[in-house]
Short mmCIF file of C-alpha atoms and ligand atoms in Angstrom, two decimals:
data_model
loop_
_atom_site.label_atom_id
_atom_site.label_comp_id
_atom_site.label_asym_id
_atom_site.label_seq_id
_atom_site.Cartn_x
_atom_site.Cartn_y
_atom_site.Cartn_z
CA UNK A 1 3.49 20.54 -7.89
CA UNK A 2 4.69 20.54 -4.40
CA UNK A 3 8.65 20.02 -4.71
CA UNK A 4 10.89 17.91 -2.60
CA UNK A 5 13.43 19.64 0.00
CA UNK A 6 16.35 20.01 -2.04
CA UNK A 7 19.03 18.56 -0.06
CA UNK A 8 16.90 15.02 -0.74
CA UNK A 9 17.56 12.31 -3.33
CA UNK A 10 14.43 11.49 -5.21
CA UNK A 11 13.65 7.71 -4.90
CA UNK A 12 11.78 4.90 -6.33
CA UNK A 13 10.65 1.59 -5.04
CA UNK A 14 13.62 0.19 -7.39
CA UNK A 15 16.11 2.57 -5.47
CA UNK A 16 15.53 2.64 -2.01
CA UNK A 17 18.12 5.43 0.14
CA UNK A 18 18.69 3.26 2.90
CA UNK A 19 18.18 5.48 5.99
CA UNK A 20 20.30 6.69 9.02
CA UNK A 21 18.24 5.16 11.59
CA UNK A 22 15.73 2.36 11.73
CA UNK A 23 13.58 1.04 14.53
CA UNK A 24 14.37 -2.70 15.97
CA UNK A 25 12.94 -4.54 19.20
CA UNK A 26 12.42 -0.96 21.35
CA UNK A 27 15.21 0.95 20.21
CA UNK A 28 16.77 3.68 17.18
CA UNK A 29 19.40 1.87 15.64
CA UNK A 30 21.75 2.91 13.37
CA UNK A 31 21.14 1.29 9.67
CA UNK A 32 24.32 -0.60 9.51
CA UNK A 33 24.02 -2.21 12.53
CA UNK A 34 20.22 -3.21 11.98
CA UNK A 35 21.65 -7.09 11.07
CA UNK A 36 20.14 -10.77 11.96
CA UNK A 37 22.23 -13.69 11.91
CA UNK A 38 22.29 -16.05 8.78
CA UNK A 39 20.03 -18.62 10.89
CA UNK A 40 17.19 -16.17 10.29
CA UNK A 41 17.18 -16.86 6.47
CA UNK A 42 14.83 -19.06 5.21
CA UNK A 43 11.40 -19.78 7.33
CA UNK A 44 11.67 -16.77 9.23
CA UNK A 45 9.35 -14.86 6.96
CA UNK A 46 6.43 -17.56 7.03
CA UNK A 47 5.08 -15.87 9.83
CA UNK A 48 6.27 -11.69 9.03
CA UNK A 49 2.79 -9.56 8.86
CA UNK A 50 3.56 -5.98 7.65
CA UNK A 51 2.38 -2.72 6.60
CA UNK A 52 3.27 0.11 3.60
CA UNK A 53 2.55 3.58 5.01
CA UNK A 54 3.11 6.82 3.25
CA UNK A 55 3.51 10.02 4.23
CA UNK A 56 3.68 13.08 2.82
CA UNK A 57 5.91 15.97 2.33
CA UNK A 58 3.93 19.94 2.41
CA UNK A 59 6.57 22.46 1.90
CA UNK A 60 4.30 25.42 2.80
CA UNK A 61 3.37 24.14 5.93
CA UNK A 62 7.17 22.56 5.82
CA UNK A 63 5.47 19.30 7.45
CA UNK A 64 5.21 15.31 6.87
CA UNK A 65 2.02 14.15 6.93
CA UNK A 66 1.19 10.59 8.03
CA UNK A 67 -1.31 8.99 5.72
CA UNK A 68 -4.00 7.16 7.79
CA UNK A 69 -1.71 5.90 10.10
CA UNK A 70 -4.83 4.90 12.85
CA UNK A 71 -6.08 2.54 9.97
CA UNK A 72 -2.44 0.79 8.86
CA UNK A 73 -1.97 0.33 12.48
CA UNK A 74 -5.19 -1.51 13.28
CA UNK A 75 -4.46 -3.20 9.92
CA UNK A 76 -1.01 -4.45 11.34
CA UNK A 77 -2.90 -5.23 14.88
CA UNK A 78 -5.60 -7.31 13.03
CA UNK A 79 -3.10 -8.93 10.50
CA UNK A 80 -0.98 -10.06 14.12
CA UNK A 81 -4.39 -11.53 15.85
CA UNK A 82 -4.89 -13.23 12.82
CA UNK A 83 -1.22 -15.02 12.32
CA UNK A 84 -1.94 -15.22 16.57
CA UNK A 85 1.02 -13.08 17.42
CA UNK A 86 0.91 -10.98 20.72
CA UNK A 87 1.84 -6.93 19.70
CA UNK A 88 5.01 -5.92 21.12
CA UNK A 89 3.91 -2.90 21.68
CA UNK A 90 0.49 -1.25 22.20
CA UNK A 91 -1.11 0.96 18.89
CA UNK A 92 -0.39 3.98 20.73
CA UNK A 93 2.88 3.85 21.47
CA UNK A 94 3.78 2.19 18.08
CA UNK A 95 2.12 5.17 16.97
CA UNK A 96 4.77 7.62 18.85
CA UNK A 97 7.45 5.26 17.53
CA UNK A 98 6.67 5.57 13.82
CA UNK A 99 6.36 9.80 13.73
CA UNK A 100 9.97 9.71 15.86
CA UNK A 101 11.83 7.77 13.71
CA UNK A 102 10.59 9.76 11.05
CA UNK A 103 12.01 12.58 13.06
CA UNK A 104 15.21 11.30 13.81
CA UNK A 105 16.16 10.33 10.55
CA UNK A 106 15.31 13.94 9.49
CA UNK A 107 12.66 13.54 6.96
CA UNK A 108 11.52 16.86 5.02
CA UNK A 109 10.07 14.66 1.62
CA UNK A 110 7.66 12.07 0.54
CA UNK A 111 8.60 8.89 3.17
CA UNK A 112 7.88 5.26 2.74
CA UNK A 113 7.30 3.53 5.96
CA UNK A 114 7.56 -0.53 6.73
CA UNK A 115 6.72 -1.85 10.55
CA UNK A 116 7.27 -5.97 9.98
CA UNK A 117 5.86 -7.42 13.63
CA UNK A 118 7.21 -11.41 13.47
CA UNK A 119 8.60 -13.88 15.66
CA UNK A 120 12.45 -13.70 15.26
CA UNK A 121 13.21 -16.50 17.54
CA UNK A 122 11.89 -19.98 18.59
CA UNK A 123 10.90 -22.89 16.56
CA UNK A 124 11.66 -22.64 12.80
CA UNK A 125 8.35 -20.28 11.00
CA UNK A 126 6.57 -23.51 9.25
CA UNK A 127 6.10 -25.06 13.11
CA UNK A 128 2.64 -23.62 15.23
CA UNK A 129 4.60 -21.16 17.27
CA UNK A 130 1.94 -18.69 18.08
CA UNK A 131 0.32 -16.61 21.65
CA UNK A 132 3.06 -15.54 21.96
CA UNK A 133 4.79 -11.80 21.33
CA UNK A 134 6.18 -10.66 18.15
CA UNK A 135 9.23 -9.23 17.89
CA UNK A 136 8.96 -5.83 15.67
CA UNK A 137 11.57 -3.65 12.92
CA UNK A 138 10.38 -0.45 11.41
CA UNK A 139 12.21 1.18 8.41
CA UNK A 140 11.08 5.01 7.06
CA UNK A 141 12.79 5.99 3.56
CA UNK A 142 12.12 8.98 1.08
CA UNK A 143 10.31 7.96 -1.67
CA UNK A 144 9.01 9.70 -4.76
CA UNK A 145 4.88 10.34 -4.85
CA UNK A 146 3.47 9.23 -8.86
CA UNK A 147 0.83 11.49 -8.00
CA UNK A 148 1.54 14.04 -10.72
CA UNK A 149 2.32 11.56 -13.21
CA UNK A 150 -0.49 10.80 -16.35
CA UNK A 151 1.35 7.80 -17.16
CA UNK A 152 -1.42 4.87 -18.14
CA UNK A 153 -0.45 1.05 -17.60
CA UNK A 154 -0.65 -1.64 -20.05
CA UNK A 155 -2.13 -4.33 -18.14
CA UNK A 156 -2.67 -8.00 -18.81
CA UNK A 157 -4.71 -10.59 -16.71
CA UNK A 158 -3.10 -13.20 -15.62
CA UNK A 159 -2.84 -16.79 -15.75
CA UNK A 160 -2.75 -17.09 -11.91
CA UNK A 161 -5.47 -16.99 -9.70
CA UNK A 162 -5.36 -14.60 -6.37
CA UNK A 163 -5.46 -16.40 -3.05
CA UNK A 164 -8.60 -17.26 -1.44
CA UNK A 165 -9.65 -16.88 2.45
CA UNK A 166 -9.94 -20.50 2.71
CA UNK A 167 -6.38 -20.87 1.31
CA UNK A 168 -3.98 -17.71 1.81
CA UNK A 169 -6.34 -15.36 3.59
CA UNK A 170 -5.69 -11.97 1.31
CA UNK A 171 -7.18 -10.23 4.59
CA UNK A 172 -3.75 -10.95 6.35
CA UNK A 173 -0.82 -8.52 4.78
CA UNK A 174 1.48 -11.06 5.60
CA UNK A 175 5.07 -11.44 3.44
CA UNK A 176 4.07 -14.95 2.81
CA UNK A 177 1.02 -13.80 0.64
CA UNK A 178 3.38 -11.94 -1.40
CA UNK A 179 4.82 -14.57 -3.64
CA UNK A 180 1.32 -15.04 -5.20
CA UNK A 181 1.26 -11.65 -6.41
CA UNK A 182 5.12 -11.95 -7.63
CA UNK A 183 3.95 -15.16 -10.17
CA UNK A 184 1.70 -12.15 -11.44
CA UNK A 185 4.24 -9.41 -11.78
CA UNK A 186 7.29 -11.52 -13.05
CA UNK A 187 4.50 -13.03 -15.43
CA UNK A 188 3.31 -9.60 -16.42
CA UNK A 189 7.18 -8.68 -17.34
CA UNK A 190 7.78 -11.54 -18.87
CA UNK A 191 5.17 -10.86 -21.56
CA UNK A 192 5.39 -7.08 -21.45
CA UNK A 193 2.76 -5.68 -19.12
CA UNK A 194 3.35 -3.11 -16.61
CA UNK A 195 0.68 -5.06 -14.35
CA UNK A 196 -1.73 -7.65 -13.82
CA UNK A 197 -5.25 -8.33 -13.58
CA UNK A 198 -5.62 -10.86 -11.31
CA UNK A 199 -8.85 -13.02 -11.00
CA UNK A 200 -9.98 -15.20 -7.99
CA UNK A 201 -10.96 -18.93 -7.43
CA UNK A 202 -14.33 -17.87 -8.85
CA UNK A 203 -12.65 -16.54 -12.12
CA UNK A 204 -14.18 -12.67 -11.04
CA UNK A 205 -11.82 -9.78 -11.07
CA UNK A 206 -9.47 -9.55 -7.26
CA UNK A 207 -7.22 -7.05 -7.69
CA UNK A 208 -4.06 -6.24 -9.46
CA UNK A 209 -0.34 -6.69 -8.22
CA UNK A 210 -0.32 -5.04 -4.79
CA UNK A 211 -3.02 -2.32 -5.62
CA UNK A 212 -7.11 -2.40 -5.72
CA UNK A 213 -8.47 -1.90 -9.00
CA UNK A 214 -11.23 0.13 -9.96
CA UNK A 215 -13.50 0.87 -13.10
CA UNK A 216 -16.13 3.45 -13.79
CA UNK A 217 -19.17 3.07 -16.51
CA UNK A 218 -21.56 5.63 -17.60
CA UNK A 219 -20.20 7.12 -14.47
CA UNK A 220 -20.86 4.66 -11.64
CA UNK A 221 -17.65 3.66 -10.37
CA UNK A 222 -17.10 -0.32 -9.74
CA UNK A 223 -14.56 -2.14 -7.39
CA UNK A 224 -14.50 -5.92 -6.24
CA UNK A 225 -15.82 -6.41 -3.09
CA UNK A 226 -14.18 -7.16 0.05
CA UNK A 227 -14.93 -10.85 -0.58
CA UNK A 228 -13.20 -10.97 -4.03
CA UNK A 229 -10.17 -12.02 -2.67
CA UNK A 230 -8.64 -8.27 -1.80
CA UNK A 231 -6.41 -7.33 0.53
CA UNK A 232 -8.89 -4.92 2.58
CA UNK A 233 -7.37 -1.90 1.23
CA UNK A 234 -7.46 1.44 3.19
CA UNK A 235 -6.47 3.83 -0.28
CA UNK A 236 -9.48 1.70 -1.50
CA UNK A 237 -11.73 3.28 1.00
CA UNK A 238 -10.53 6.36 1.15
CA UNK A 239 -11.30 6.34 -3.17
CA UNK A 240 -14.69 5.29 -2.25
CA UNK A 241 -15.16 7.81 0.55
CA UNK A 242 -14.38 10.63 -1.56
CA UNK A 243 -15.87 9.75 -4.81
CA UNK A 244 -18.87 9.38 -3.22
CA UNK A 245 -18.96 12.44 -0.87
CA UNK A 246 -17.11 14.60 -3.26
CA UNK A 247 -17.35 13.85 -6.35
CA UNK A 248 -21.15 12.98 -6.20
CA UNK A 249 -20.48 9.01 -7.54
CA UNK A 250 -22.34 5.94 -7.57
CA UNK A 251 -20.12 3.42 -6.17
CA UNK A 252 -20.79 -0.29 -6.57
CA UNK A 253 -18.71 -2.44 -4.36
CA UNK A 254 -19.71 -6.10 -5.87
CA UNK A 255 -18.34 -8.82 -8.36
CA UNK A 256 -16.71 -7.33 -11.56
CA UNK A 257 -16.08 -10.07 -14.67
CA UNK A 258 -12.71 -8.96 -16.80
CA UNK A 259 -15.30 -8.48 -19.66
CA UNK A 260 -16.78 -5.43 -17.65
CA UNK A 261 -13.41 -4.01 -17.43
CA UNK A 262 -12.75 -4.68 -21.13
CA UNK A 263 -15.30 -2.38 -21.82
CA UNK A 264 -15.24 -0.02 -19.01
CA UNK A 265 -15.39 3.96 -19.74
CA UNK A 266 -12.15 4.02 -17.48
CA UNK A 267 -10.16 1.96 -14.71
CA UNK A 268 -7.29 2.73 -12.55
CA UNK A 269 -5.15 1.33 -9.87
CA UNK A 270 -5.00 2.16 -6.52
CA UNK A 271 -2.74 1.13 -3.23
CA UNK A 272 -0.79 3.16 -0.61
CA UNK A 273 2.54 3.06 -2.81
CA UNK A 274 1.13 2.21 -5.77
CA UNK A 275 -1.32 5.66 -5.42
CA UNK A 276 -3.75 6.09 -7.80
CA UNK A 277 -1.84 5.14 -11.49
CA UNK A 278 -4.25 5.11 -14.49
CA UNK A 279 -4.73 1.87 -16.56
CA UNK A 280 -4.29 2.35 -20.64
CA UNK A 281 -5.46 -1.03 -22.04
CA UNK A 282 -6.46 -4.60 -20.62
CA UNK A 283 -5.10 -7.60 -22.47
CA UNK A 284 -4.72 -5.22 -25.88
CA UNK A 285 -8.32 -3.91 -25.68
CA UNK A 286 -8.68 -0.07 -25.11
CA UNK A 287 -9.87 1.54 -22.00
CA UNK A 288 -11.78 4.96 -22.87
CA UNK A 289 -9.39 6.64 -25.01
CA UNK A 290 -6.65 5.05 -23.70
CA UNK A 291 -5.13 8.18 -21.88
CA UNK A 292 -6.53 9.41 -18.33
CA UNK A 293 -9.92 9.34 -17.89
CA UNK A 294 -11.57 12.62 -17.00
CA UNK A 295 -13.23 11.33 -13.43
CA UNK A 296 -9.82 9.40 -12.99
CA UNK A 297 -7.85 12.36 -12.81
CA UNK A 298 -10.29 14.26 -10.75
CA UNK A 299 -10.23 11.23 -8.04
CA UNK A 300 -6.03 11.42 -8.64
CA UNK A 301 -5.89 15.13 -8.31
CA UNK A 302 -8.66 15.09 -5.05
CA UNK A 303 -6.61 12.23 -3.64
CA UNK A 304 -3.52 14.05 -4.35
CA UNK A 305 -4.57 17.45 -2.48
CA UNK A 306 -6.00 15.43 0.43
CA UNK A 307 -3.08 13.45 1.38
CA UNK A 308 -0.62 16.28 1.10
CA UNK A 309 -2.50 18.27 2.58
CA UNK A 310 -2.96 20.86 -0.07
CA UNK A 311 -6.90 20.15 0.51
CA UNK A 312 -7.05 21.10 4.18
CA UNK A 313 -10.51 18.66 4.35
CA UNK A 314 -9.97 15.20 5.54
CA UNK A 315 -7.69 16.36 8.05
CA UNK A 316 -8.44 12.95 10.52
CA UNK A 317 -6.00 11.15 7.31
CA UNK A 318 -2.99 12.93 8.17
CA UNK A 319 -1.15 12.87 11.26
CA UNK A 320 1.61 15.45 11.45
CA UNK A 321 5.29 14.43 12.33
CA UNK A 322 6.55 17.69 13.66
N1 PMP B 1 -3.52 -5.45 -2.40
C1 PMP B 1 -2.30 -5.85 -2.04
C2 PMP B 1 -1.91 -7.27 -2.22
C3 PMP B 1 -1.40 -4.93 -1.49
O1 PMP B 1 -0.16 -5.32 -1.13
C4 PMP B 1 -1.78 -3.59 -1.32
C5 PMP B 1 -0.80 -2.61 -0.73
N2 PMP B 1 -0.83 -2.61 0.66
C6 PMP B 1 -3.08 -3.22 -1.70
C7 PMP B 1 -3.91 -4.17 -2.24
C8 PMP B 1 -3.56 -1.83 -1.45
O2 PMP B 1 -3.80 -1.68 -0.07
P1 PMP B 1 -3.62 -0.28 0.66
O3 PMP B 1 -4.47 0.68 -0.06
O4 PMP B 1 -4.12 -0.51 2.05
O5 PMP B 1 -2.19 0.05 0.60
#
């Protein structure tokens, strides 16, 4: 295992280190003065579209690779066309933006990076209040990669059905979306999951909470389509890219039933924090033999090499910071 720089705190998603320096409306701010006024509490997030980057610390070439950051970025562009929100700056230079805050801050470990694009002033977020620009924050922190970890998830599908593109388009990572997945994950805790299943309006397998989910029988591996009420997830692809180039895998991209996963030969979760994290058992039945499955940890360990760069393939995935 690649380790951290020592002088870094390892971190969770539960225990953020806030940073020295974030990113607000053009310029490197320091943390504590990164504020908004009380006023902004409240609607202001209606209309917030965001993005979850990663990147990724290689000590031996003693550099921070970007994961994908082309496709989060066109993500974040599409997301802001969608809500009808002008960019406030172009891809490019966002681009420039991202890799020098990393910079400034320091970074030498596994970083977590957030650009929210919204409009900060104006009419309250509930009122039309769109064409025009978005006003833009970007926060980097050190967080830990599970990408080592064989841990397998206890997962339970729940009583709430995903958003639907005639409702809440999933296609749109906006903050508003996000409450439909926290029903799911406070329900999920409540009854002693580590996750959720989540089905659609059609009652067909969506996702789970904030990752893509995928299964794999007599070694085909399966994944809700696009149209299953996703979130068009770019670890997704990347999963499907590789099994099928590397790995030599069938890949059906279609709609699953819960049943199929009930009885799948393995499944797994997958999503730019949430990585690739096995799944144990599915509303108390079984997967496999409840422990990693053997083409699940290859796709975990290829994943693993590619994005830090241990794997020197693939390189168009990682943008370097320094
Ligand atoms: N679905 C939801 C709702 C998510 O928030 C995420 C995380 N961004 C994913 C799926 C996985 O998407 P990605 O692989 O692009 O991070």
């Amino acid at each position: 295992m690649v380790k951290q720089a020592e002088n870094v705190k390892r971190n969770t998603f539960e225990n953020l280190e806030p940073p020295d320096f974030v990113w607000k409306s053009g310029e490197f701010i320091p943390w504590d003065k990164a504020t908004f006024h009380i006023s902004m509490l409240g609607w202001s997030s209606i209309n917030m579209v965001f993005e979850g980057i990663r990147a990724y610390y290689n000590e031996n070439d003693d550099q921070v690779y970007v994961l994908h950051l082309n496709e989060h970025l066109n993500r974040l562009a599409e997301s802001m066309k969608m809500m009808r929100m002008h960019p406030y700056i172009e891809t490019e230079k966002l681009k420039e933006v991202i890799l020098k805050l990393i910079r400034k801050n320091k970074y030498r470990a596994d970083t977590y990076i957030m650009p929210l694009a919204y409009f900060g002033d104006g009419p309250p977020g509930f009122l039309p209040s769109g064409d025009r620009i978005g006003d833009m924050a970007i926060t980097a922190k050190p967080i830990d990669s599970l990408l080592n970890s064989d841990n397998t998830l206890n997962v339970g599908v729940s009583s709430w059905r995903r958003i639907s593109d005639d409702v809440m388009p999933p296609r749109i990572k906006s903050i508003a979306n996000y409450q439909n997945g926290r029903y799911a994950a406070e329900e999920a805790r409540i009854n002693g999951y580590d996750q959720s299943l989540i089905l659609n309006s059609r009652g067909k397998v969506a996702e789970s909470t904030y990752t893509c989910v995928f299964m794999i029988k007599n070694k085909t591996l399966i994944t809700p389509s696009v149209t299953s009420g996703i979130l068009d997830s770019i670890t997704r692809k990347s999963i499907i890219e590789i099994s099928k180039n590397e790995l030599g895998l069938n890949v059906e991209e279609r709609e699953v039933d819960r049943t199929e996963f009930y009885v799948s030969d393995e499944s797994f979760i997958c999503g730019t924090g949430g990585e690739v994290q096995f799944i144990g058992k599915i509303d108390g039945y079984t997967i496999g033999k409840g422990t990693p499955g053997i083409i699940s940890k290859e796709i975990q360990t290829l994943y693993h090499n590619l994005v830090r760069g241990l794997d020197h393939r693939y390189s168009h995935w990682r943008t370097p910071t320094y």
